[in-house]
Amino acid sequence: MKNIQNEVMSWVQRGTDQHLCLAVTGLSRSGKTAFITSLVNQLLSVNHGARLPLFTPVREGRVLGVKRILQRDLATPSFTYDRGIAQLYGDPANWPTPTQGVSKIELVIRYRTQHSLLRYIKQTSSLHIEIIDYPGEWLLDLPMLAQDYVEWSEQMRGLLVGRRAEWAASWQSACADLDPNGTANELLLTELAQRWTDFLHRCKAEGYHFIQPGRFVLPGEMAGAPALQFFPWPFEEIPAQQDQRLEKTSTYSVLKQRYDFYCQHIIKKFYKDYFVKFDRQIVLVDCLQPLNSGPDAFNDMRLALTQLMQSFHYGQRSLLRRLFSPVIDKLLFAATKADHVTSDQHTNMVALLRQITQAAWQHAAFEGVNIECLALSAIQATRPGKIEHHQQITPALQGRRLPDYQPVLLYPGEVPAQLPTASFWQQQGFQFENFTPLAMEADKPLPHLRMDNALEFLLGDKLT
Ligand code: GDP
């Protein structure tokens, strides 16, 4: 009798235990590493002091335990959670070293089910979560699948205006003598591709995010491969159809072949191996840094996000749907580092993010994807304070400034609730500092703002 009971229990267990693949992305420095470190830390601490009042299953006391499990996918690098925790809880506390490329961490949540039928047959269920971290830059490449080498080159050349033109000058002048019909010189192509990569790195360093090809700045295990050694054709004039014999080995043809290889084997591979398996997606956006840097950087971030959001257009006729069959049913856009501004500005942060991601909202409504925006701080590095000025008290932030660890008390300014206008940039009073993480107490979870809202949206309905 006991055996039958055990069999039934194990059958029910298998039938109701669930699996969820949660993908985390965002452009470099948007806060992905900090977010995943905090998410795992909050979940592992649900019964040890985590402050998650808005995460319903925790508030209702139904989460019985969370543990990390050995990664079953042996081919994907592991997310370096322990290293990040050691850095955050060290003295002095440091930010976790950012991850590069794709990485993964797996958890199991054991919870008491609320489901009326299941309650009678079994007490507990498990949710197996795979958290996957990958660079948002990789999503910037999707539109390349719809362009050939000529169209892509034309788009890239069109972007070389203003400061981008200055930064690309070294690549452009080195290309001056490039002969499309001459036999490809491997060394020269490597050198020119390196200059294009240096240009992309310069764009990133200056806070510009729209860069292509995305793998050039975050190559992962592809570093040095010929597939990453091409660049846009630098001249308006496109070589005429070539002699068949020359076609395979000429400079122009080799660049074109490498571009095609990159699209077919690198961009598509990521979508096929990873993207199509994602159930839920969070996209992290740092709106504050571009507000600090000025209108060009801000518009560039919008352009990058517009490209990135094409990966979440699932309409029947979308490029993505035609090539792959994604299944994401929930999409969360989160404005990160909300602790960089006073709490009265958080509503504006959400309103601004909502405007920036407008296109995704329109598509999601049609395509049945549940979408949400919120402002959060994965690891809160400031405390609220007050400044008295001319007998008026205004809200402020206290923290320790990077890189000199000096304590500061400041009011960083107002976040615009709308896309910033010319007058915002003229009288921009917005300025924030980078802060060190707060000193952590060894047995306390990481301090945060609204990680519980994020958990509720991403996991809440799976834990009922
Ligand atoms: P990634 O490149 O997307 O993985 O970004 P990281 O997670 O490495 O974050 C980049 C930097 O942003 C960190 O080194 C911190 O300086 C800052 N940062 C990230 N999250 C937070 C946060 O919640 N609060 C504050 N104040 N800073 C953050």
Coordinates of C-alpha atoms and ligand atoms in Angstrom, one line a residue:
M1 CA 0.0 0.0 0.0
K2 CA 2.8 2.3 1.0
N3 CA 4.5 1.6 -2.3
I4 CA 1.5 2.5 -4.3
Q5 CA 1.1 5.7 -2.3
N6 CA 4.8 6.6 -3.0
E7 CA 4.3 5.8 -6.7
V8 CA 1.3 8.1 -6.9
M9 CA 3.1 10.8 -5.0
S10 CA 6.1 10.6 -7.3
W11 CA 3.9 10.7 -10.4
V12 CA 2.1 13.7 -9.1
Q13 CA 5.4 15.3 -8.2
R14 CA 6.7 14.8 -11.7
G15 CA 3.5 16.1 -13.2
T16 CA 3.3 19.3 -11.2
D17 CA 6.9 20.3 -10.7
Q18 CA 7.7 23.0 -13.1
H19 CA 10.7 24.4 -14.9
L20 CA 11.2 28.1 -15.8
C21 CA 14.0 29.6 -17.9
L22 CA 14.4 33.2 -16.8
A23 CA 16.7 35.3 -19.0
V24 CA 18.4 38.5 -17.8
T25 CA 19.8 41.0 -20.3
G26 CA 20.7 44.7 -20.7
L27 CA 23.5 46.7 -22.3
S28 CA 26.9 46.6 -20.6
R29 CA 26.9 48.2 -17.1
S30 CA 23.1 48.2 -17.0
G31 CA 23.5 46.1 -13.8
K32 CA 23.0 42.5 -14.9
T33 CA 25.6 41.0 -12.6
A34 CA 24.4 43.0 -9.6
F35 CA 20.8 42.0 -10.4
I36 CA 21.4 38.3 -10.6
T37 CA 23.6 38.3 -7.6
S38 CA 20.9 40.0 -5.6
L39 CA 18.1 37.9 -7.0
V40 CA 19.8 34.7 -6.0
N41 CA 20.8 36.1 -2.6
Q42 CA 17.2 37.2 -1.9
L43 CA 15.8 33.9 -2.8
L44 CA 18.4 31.9 -0.8
S45 CA 17.6 34.1 2.1
V46 CA 13.8 33.9 2.0
N47 CA 13.6 32.3 5.4
H48 CA 16.7 34.1 6.7
G49 CA 15.8 37.8 6.8
A50 CA 15.1 38.7 3.1
R51 CA 12.8 41.7 3.0
L52 CA 10.3 40.7 0.2
P53 CA 6.9 41.9 1.4
L54 CA 5.5 42.3 -2.1
F55 CA 6.5 38.8 -3.3
T56 CA 3.2 37.0 -2.5
P57 CA 4.4 33.4 -1.9
V58 CA 7.0 34.6 0.6
R59 CA 4.6 37.0 2.3
E60 CA 2.1 34.1 2.7
G61 CA 4.9 31.9 4.2
R62 CA 4.5 29.3 1.5
V63 CA 8.1 29.2 0.3
L64 CA 9.6 26.3 2.3
G65 CA 13.2 26.5 1.0
V66 CA 15.4 27.5 -1.9
K67 CA 18.6 25.9 -2.9
R68 CA 21.2 26.0 -5.6
I69 CA 21.6 22.9 -7.7
L70 CA 24.4 21.6 -9.9
Q71 CA 24.1 23.0 -13.4
R72 CA 22.8 20.3 -15.7
D73 CA 23.9 22.1 -18.9
L74 CA 27.6 21.5 -18.9
A75 CA 28.4 23.6 -21.9
T76 CA 27.4 27.1 -20.6
P77 CA 29.7 28.9 -18.2
S78 CA 28.4 29.2 -14.6
F79 CA 27.4 32.6 -13.2
T80 CA 30.0 33.5 -10.7
Y81 CA 27.7 34.0 -7.7
D82 CA 30.2 33.1 -4.9
R83 CA 32.9 35.5 -6.3
G84 CA 30.3 38.3 -6.4
I85 CA 29.1 37.7 -2.8
A86 CA 32.8 37.6 -1.6
Q87 CA 33.4 41.0 -3.2
L88 CA 30.2 42.5 -1.8
Y89 CA 30.7 41.2 1.7
G90 CA 34.5 42.0 1.7
D91 CA 36.1 44.9 3.5
P92 CA 35.9 47.3 1.7
A93 CA 32.8 46.1 -0.1
N94 CA 33.2 46.0 -3.9
W95 CA 30.8 45.6 -6.8
P96 CA 30.9 42.1 -8.3
T97 CA 33.1 41.8 -11.4
P98 CA 30.8 42.0 -14.4
T99 CA 30.2 38.8 -16.3
Q100 CA 31.1 38.6 -20.0
G101 CA 29.1 36.6 -22.5
V102 CA 26.5 34.1 -21.5
S103 CA 26.4 32.4 -18.0
K104 CA 23.9 30.5 -16.0
I105 CA 22.9 29.6 -12.4
E106 CA 20.1 27.1 -11.4
L107 CA 17.9 27.1 -8.3
V108 CA 15.0 25.0 -6.9
I109 CA 12.2 26.6 -4.9
R110 CA 10.2 24.3 -2.8
Y111 CA 6.8 25.8 -1.9
R112 CA 3.4 24.9 -0.4
T113 CA 0.9 24.8 -3.2
Q114 CA -2.4 26.8 -3.1
H115 CA -4.0 24.9 -5.9
S116 CA -7.2 23.5 -4.4
L117 CA -7.0 20.1 -6.1
L118 CA -3.3 19.5 -5.6
R119 CA -3.6 20.5 -1.9
Y120 CA -5.4 17.3 -1.2
I121 CA -2.9 15.0 -2.9
K122 CA 0.3 16.7 -2.2
Q123 CA 1.6 19.3 0.2
T124 CA 4.6 20.7 -1.7
S125 CA 5.7 21.5 -5.3
S126 CA 9.0 22.6 -6.7
L127 CA 9.9 25.2 -9.2
H128 CA 13.2 24.7 -11.0
I129 CA 14.6 28.0 -12.2
E130 CA 17.4 28.4 -14.7
I131 CA 18.7 32.0 -14.7
I132 CA 20.5 33.0 -17.8
D133 CA 22.6 36.1 -18.1
Y134 CA 23.6 37.4 -21.6
P135 CA 24.8 40.7 -23.1
G136 CA 22.1 42.9 -24.6
E137 CA 24.7 43.8 -27.2
W138 CA 24.1 40.4 -28.7
L139 CA 20.4 41.4 -29.4
L140 CA 21.5 44.5 -31.3
D141 CA 22.7 42.1 -34.0
L142 CA 19.2 40.7 -34.8
P143 CA 18.3 43.3 -37.5
M144 CA 21.5 42.3 -39.3
L145 CA 19.8 39.1 -40.3
A146 CA 17.5 41.1 -42.5
Q147 CA 20.3 43.1 -44.1
D148 CA 22.9 42.1 -46.7
Y149 CA 26.5 43.3 -46.5
V150 CA 25.8 46.3 -48.7
E151 CA 22.8 47.5 -46.7
W152 CA 24.5 46.9 -43.4
S153 CA 27.6 48.8 -44.6
E154 CA 25.4 51.7 -45.7
Q155 CA 23.7 51.9 -42.4
M156 CA 27.0 51.8 -40.5
R157 CA 28.5 54.6 -42.7
G158 CA 25.4 56.7 -42.1
L159 CA 26.0 56.6 -38.4
L160 CA 29.5 58.1 -38.7
V161 CA 28.6 61.7 -38.0
G162 CA 29.5 64.0 -35.1
R163 CA 31.6 62.4 -32.4
R164 CA 31.2 58.9 -33.9
A165 CA 32.9 60.3 -37.1
E166 CA 35.8 61.5 -35.0
W167 CA 36.3 58.2 -33.3
A168 CA 36.1 56.3 -36.5
A169 CA 38.6 58.5 -38.3
S170 CA 41.6 56.1 -37.7
W171 CA 39.7 53.2 -39.2
Q172 CA 38.5 55.3 -42.1
S173 CA 41.9 56.6 -43.0
A174 CA 43.5 53.2 -42.7
C175 CA 40.8 51.9 -45.2
A176 CA 41.7 54.6 -47.8
D177 CA 43.8 52.4 -50.0
L178 CA 41.6 49.3 -49.7
D179 CA 41.3 47.7 -53.1
P180 CA 38.0 45.7 -53.4
N181 CA 39.4 43.5 -56.3
G182 CA 42.9 42.9 -54.9
T183 CA 43.5 39.5 -53.2
A184 CA 42.5 39.7 -49.6
N185 CA 45.5 40.4 -47.3
E186 CA 44.8 38.5 -44.0
L187 CA 47.0 40.8 -41.9
L188 CA 45.5 44.0 -43.3
L189 CA 41.9 42.7 -42.7
T190 CA 42.8 41.8 -39.1
E191 CA 44.3 45.2 -38.6
L192 CA 41.3 47.1 -40.1
A193 CA 38.8 44.9 -38.2
Q194 CA 40.8 45.7 -35.0
R195 CA 40.4 49.4 -35.7
W196 CA 36.7 49.0 -36.2
T197 CA 36.5 47.1 -32.9
D198 CA 38.6 49.9 -31.2
F199 CA 36.0 52.3 -32.6
L200 CA 33.2 50.3 -31.1
H201 CA 35.0 50.1 -27.7
R202 CA 35.4 53.9 -27.8
C203 CA 31.7 54.3 -28.4
K204 CA 31.0 52.1 -25.4
A205 CA 33.5 53.9 -23.2
E206 CA 31.9 57.3 -24.1
G207 CA 28.4 55.9 -23.1
Y208 CA 27.2 55.2 -26.7
H209 CA 25.4 51.8 -27.0
F210 CA 24.4 51.3 -30.5
I211 CA 27.2 49.2 -31.8
Q212 CA 27.4 46.5 -34.4
P213 CA 28.5 43.8 -34.6
G214 CA 27.7 43.2 -30.9
R215 CA 30.1 40.3 -30.5
F216 CA 33.0 42.5 -31.4
V217 CA 33.0 44.1 -28.0
L218 CA 32.0 41.0 -26.1
P219 CA 33.4 38.2 -28.1
G220 CA 33.5 35.5 -25.4
E221 CA 35.1 32.4 -26.8
M222 CA 35.1 33.8 -30.3
A223 CA 37.9 36.3 -29.6
G224 CA 40.4 36.2 -32.5
A225 CA 38.3 34.1 -34.8
P226 CA 38.2 35.2 -38.5
A227 CA 34.4 35.3 -38.2
L228 CA 34.9 38.5 -36.2
Q229 CA 37.4 40.0 -38.6
F230 CA 35.3 42.0 -40.9
F231 CA 34.0 45.6 -41.0
P232 CA 31.5 47.7 -43.0
W233 CA 32.5 48.4 -46.6
P234 CA 34.0 51.9 -46.1
F235 CA 33.1 53.4 -49.5
E236 CA 29.8 54.4 -51.1
E237 CA 30.8 52.7 -54.3
I238 CA 30.2 49.0 -54.3
P239 CA 32.4 46.9 -56.6
A240 CA 30.6 45.6 -59.6
Q241 CA 29.9 41.9 -60.0
Q242 CA 33.3 40.2 -60.1
D243 CA 34.9 37.6 -62.2
Q244 CA 34.0 34.1 -60.7
R245 CA 37.6 33.2 -60.1
L246 CA 38.3 36.4 -58.2
E247 CA 35.1 36.3 -56.3
K248 CA 36.2 34.0 -53.5
T249 CA 39.5 35.6 -52.7
S250 CA 39.1 39.3 -53.3
T251 CA 39.1 41.7 -50.3
Y252 CA 35.5 42.7 -50.9
S253 CA 34.3 39.1 -51.3
V254 CA 36.1 37.9 -48.2
L255 CA 34.5 40.7 -46.1
K256 CA 31.1 39.8 -47.5
Q257 CA 31.6 36.1 -46.8
R258 CA 32.6 36.8 -43.2
Y259 CA 29.6 39.0 -42.8
D260 CA 27.3 36.3 -44.1
F261 CA 29.0 33.7 -41.8
Y262 CA 28.6 36.0 -38.8
C263 CA 24.9 36.3 -39.5
Q264 CA 24.3 32.6 -40.3
H265 CA 26.4 31.0 -37.7
I266 CA 26.9 33.4 -34.8
I267 CA 23.8 35.5 -34.6
K268 CA 21.4 32.7 -35.5
K269 CA 23.2 30.2 -33.2
F270 CA 22.5 32.3 -30.1
Y271 CA 18.8 32.6 -31.0
K272 CA 18.6 28.9 -31.7
D273 CA 20.7 27.6 -28.7
Y274 CA 19.4 30.0 -26.1
F275 CA 16.8 32.6 -27.0
V276 CA 14.0 30.2 -28.1
K277 CA 14.2 28.5 -24.8
F278 CA 13.6 31.5 -22.6
D279 CA 10.2 31.6 -20.8
R280 CA 10.5 35.0 -19.2
Q281 CA 12.8 37.9 -19.8
I282 CA 13.9 40.9 -17.8
V283 CA 15.7 43.7 -19.7
L284 CA 17.7 46.0 -17.4
V285 CA 18.1 49.7 -18.5
D286 CA 20.3 52.3 -16.9
C287 CA 18.5 55.5 -17.9
L288 CA 20.5 57.6 -15.5
Q289 CA 24.0 57.4 -17.0
P290 CA 22.8 58.7 -20.4
L291 CA 20.9 61.5 -18.7
N292 CA 24.2 62.4 -17.1
S293 CA 26.1 62.2 -20.3
G294 CA 23.9 64.4 -22.5
P295 CA 21.5 64.3 -25.5
D296 CA 23.8 62.4 -27.9
A297 CA 24.4 59.5 -25.5
F298 CA 20.7 59.5 -24.5
N299 CA 19.5 59.3 -28.1
D300 CA 22.0 56.6 -28.8
M301 CA 20.7 54.6 -25.9
R302 CA 17.2 54.9 -27.3
L303 CA 18.4 53.8 -30.7
A304 CA 20.1 50.8 -29.2
L305 CA 17.0 49.8 -27.2
T306 CA 14.8 50.2 -30.3
Q307 CA 17.1 47.7 -32.0
L308 CA 17.2 45.4 -29.0
M309 CA 13.4 45.4 -28.6
Q310 CA 13.0 43.9 -32.1
S311 CA 13.9 40.6 -30.4
F312 CA 10.6 40.9 -28.5
H313 CA 8.3 41.6 -31.5
Y314 CA 6.6 38.3 -32.0
G315 CA 4.0 39.2 -34.5
Q316 CA 3.4 36.6 -37.3
R317 CA 5.3 38.7 -39.8
S318 CA 8.2 39.7 -37.6
L319 CA 11.7 38.6 -38.5
L320 CA 12.0 36.8 -35.2
R321 CA 8.9 34.7 -35.7
R322 CA 9.9 33.8 -39.3
L323 CA 13.3 32.6 -38.2
F324 CA 12.7 31.1 -34.8
S325 CA 9.7 30.5 -32.5
P326 CA 10.2 32.3 -29.3
V327 CA 7.9 31.6 -26.3
I328 CA 8.4 34.4 -23.8
D329 CA 5.1 35.1 -22.1
K330 CA 6.3 37.8 -19.6
L331 CA 8.7 40.7 -20.3
L332 CA 9.9 43.1 -17.6
F333 CA 11.7 46.3 -18.3
A334 CA 13.5 47.5 -15.2
A335 CA 15.2 50.9 -14.7
T336 CA 18.2 50.0 -12.5
K337 CA 20.2 51.8 -9.9
A338 CA 17.1 53.6 -8.5
D339 CA 19.1 54.3 -5.4
H340 CA 21.0 56.9 -7.4
V341 CA 18.1 59.2 -7.1
T342 CA 15.8 60.2 -4.3
S343 CA 12.6 58.1 -3.9
D344 CA 10.4 61.0 -5.0
Q345 CA 11.9 60.5 -8.5
H346 CA 11.1 56.8 -8.9
T347 CA 7.7 57.4 -10.5
N348 CA 9.4 59.6 -13.1
M349 CA 12.0 56.9 -13.8
V350 CA 9.3 54.4 -14.6
A351 CA 7.4 57.0 -16.8
L352 CA 10.6 57.7 -18.7
L353 CA 11.4 54.0 -19.2
R354 CA 7.9 53.4 -20.3
Q355 CA 8.3 56.1 -23.0
I356 CA 11.7 54.7 -24.1
T357 CA 10.2 51.2 -24.5
Q358 CA 6.9 52.3 -26.1
A359 CA 7.4 50.2 -29.2
A360 CA 7.6 47.0 -27.2
W361 CA 4.4 47.9 -25.3
Q362 CA 2.5 48.3 -28.6
H363 CA 3.6 45.0 -29.9
A364 CA 3.2 43.1 -26.6
A365 CA -0.5 44.1 -26.4
F366 CA -1.1 42.4 -29.8
E367 CA 1.0 39.4 -29.2
G368 CA -0.3 38.4 -25.8
V369 CA 3.0 39.0 -24.0
N370 CA 2.5 40.3 -20.4
I371 CA 4.7 43.4 -20.1
E372 CA 5.6 45.6 -17.1
C373 CA 8.0 48.5 -16.2
L374 CA 9.5 49.2 -12.8
A375 CA 12.4 51.0 -11.1
L376 CA 14.6 49.0 -8.8
S377 CA 17.9 48.9 -7.1
A378 CA 19.4 45.4 -7.0
I379 CA 21.9 46.4 -4.4
Q380 CA 21.1 49.6 -2.6
A381 CA 24.2 51.6 -2.1
T382 CA 22.7 54.8 -0.6
R383 CA 20.5 55.7 2.4
P384 CA 17.9 58.5 2.3
G385 CA 19.1 61.8 3.9
K386 CA 18.0 65.4 4.1
I387 CA 19.7 68.7 3.1
E388 CA 18.8 72.0 4.7
H389 CA 19.2 75.0 2.4
H390 CA 17.8 78.5 3.1
Q391 CA 15.7 76.9 5.9
Q392 CA 14.1 74.5 3.4
I393 CA 14.6 70.8 3.9
T394 CA 15.0 68.7 0.7
P395 CA 15.4 65.0 0.3
A396 CA 18.9 63.8 -0.3
L397 CA 21.1 60.7 -0.5
Q398 CA 24.0 59.6 1.6
G399 CA 26.6 57.1 0.5
R400 CA 30.3 56.7 -0.1
R401 CA 31.5 58.0 -3.4
L402 CA 33.7 56.0 -5.8
P403 CA 36.6 55.9 -6.4
D404 CA 37.8 57.7 -3.2
Y405 CA 35.3 56.1 -0.7
Q406 CA 34.5 59.6 0.7
P407 CA 31.1 60.0 2.5
V408 CA 28.8 62.3 0.6
L409 CA 25.3 63.8 1.1
L410 CA 23.8 65.1 -2.1
Y411 CA 20.7 65.8 -4.2
P412 CA 21.3 64.4 -7.6
G413 CA 18.5 66.2 -9.4
E414 CA 15.2 65.4 -11.1
V415 CA 14.6 62.7 -13.6
P416 CA 12.4 63.9 -16.4
A417 CA 9.0 62.0 -16.7
Q418 CA 9.0 62.6 -20.4
L419 CA 11.7 62.1 -23.1
P420 CA 14.0 65.1 -22.3
T421 CA 13.4 68.2 -24.4
A422 CA 16.0 70.8 -25.5
S423 CA 15.3 72.9 -22.4
F424 CA 16.0 69.9 -20.1
W425 CA 19.5 69.6 -21.6
Q426 CA 20.1 73.4 -21.5
Q427 CA 19.4 73.6 -17.7
Q428 CA 20.2 70.1 -16.8
G429 CA 20.7 70.0 -13.1
F430 CA 21.0 66.2 -13.1
Q431 CA 24.3 64.8 -11.8
F432 CA 25.0 61.6 -9.9
E433 CA 28.0 60.0 -8.4
N434 CA 28.9 56.3 -8.5
F435 CA 28.7 54.8 -5.0
T436 CA 30.5 51.9 -3.3
P437 CA 28.2 49.2 -2.0
L438 CA 27.2 49.8 1.7
A439 CA 29.2 47.8 4.2
M440 CA 27.3 44.5 4.6
E441 CA 26.6 42.5 7.7
A442 CA 27.8 39.0 7.2
D443 CA 24.5 37.2 8.0
K444 CA 22.1 39.7 6.4
P445 CA 20.9 39.6 2.8
L446 CA 21.8 42.3 0.3
P447 CA 19.8 45.6 0.8
H448 CA 17.7 46.4 -2.3
L449 CA 14.8 48.4 -3.6
R450 CA 11.8 46.6 -5.2
M451 CA 13.5 43.3 -6.0
D452 CA 10.3 41.8 -4.5
N453 CA 8.2 43.6 -7.2
A454 CA 10.4 42.1 -9.8
L455 CA 10.2 38.6 -8.2
E456 CA 6.4 38.9 -8.0
F457 CA 6.1 39.7 -11.7
L458 CA 8.6 37.1 -12.9
L459 CA 7.9 34.2 -10.6
G460 CA 4.8 34.9 -8.5
D461 CA 2.2 33.2 -10.7
K462 CA 4.4 30.1 -10.9
L463 CA 4.4 29.6 -7.2
T464 CA 0.6 29.3 -6.6
Ligands
GDP1 P1 26.6 44.5 -16.2 O1 27.7 44.9 -17.0 O2 25.3 44.7 -16.8 O3 26.7 43.1 -15.6 O4 26.6 45.6 -14.9 P2 27.0 45.4 -13.4 O5 26.0 44.6 -12.7 O6 28.4 45.0 -13.4 O7 26.8 46.9 -12.9 C1 27.7 47.9 -13.4 C2 27.9 48.9 -12.3 O8 26.7 49.6 -12.0 C3 28.3 48.3 -11.0 O9 29.7 48.1 -10.9 C4 27.9 49.4 -10.0 O10 28.8 50.5 -10.0 C5 26.6 49.9 -10.6 N1 25.4 49.3 -10.1 C6 24.7 48.1 -10.5 N2 23.6 47.9 -9.8 C7 23.5 48.9 -8.9 C8 22.5 49.3 -7.9 O11 21.5 48.6 -7.7 N3 22.8 50.5 -7.2 C9 23.9 51.2 -7.5 N4 24.1 52.4 -6.8 N5 24.8 50.9 -8.4 C10 24.6 49.8 -9.1

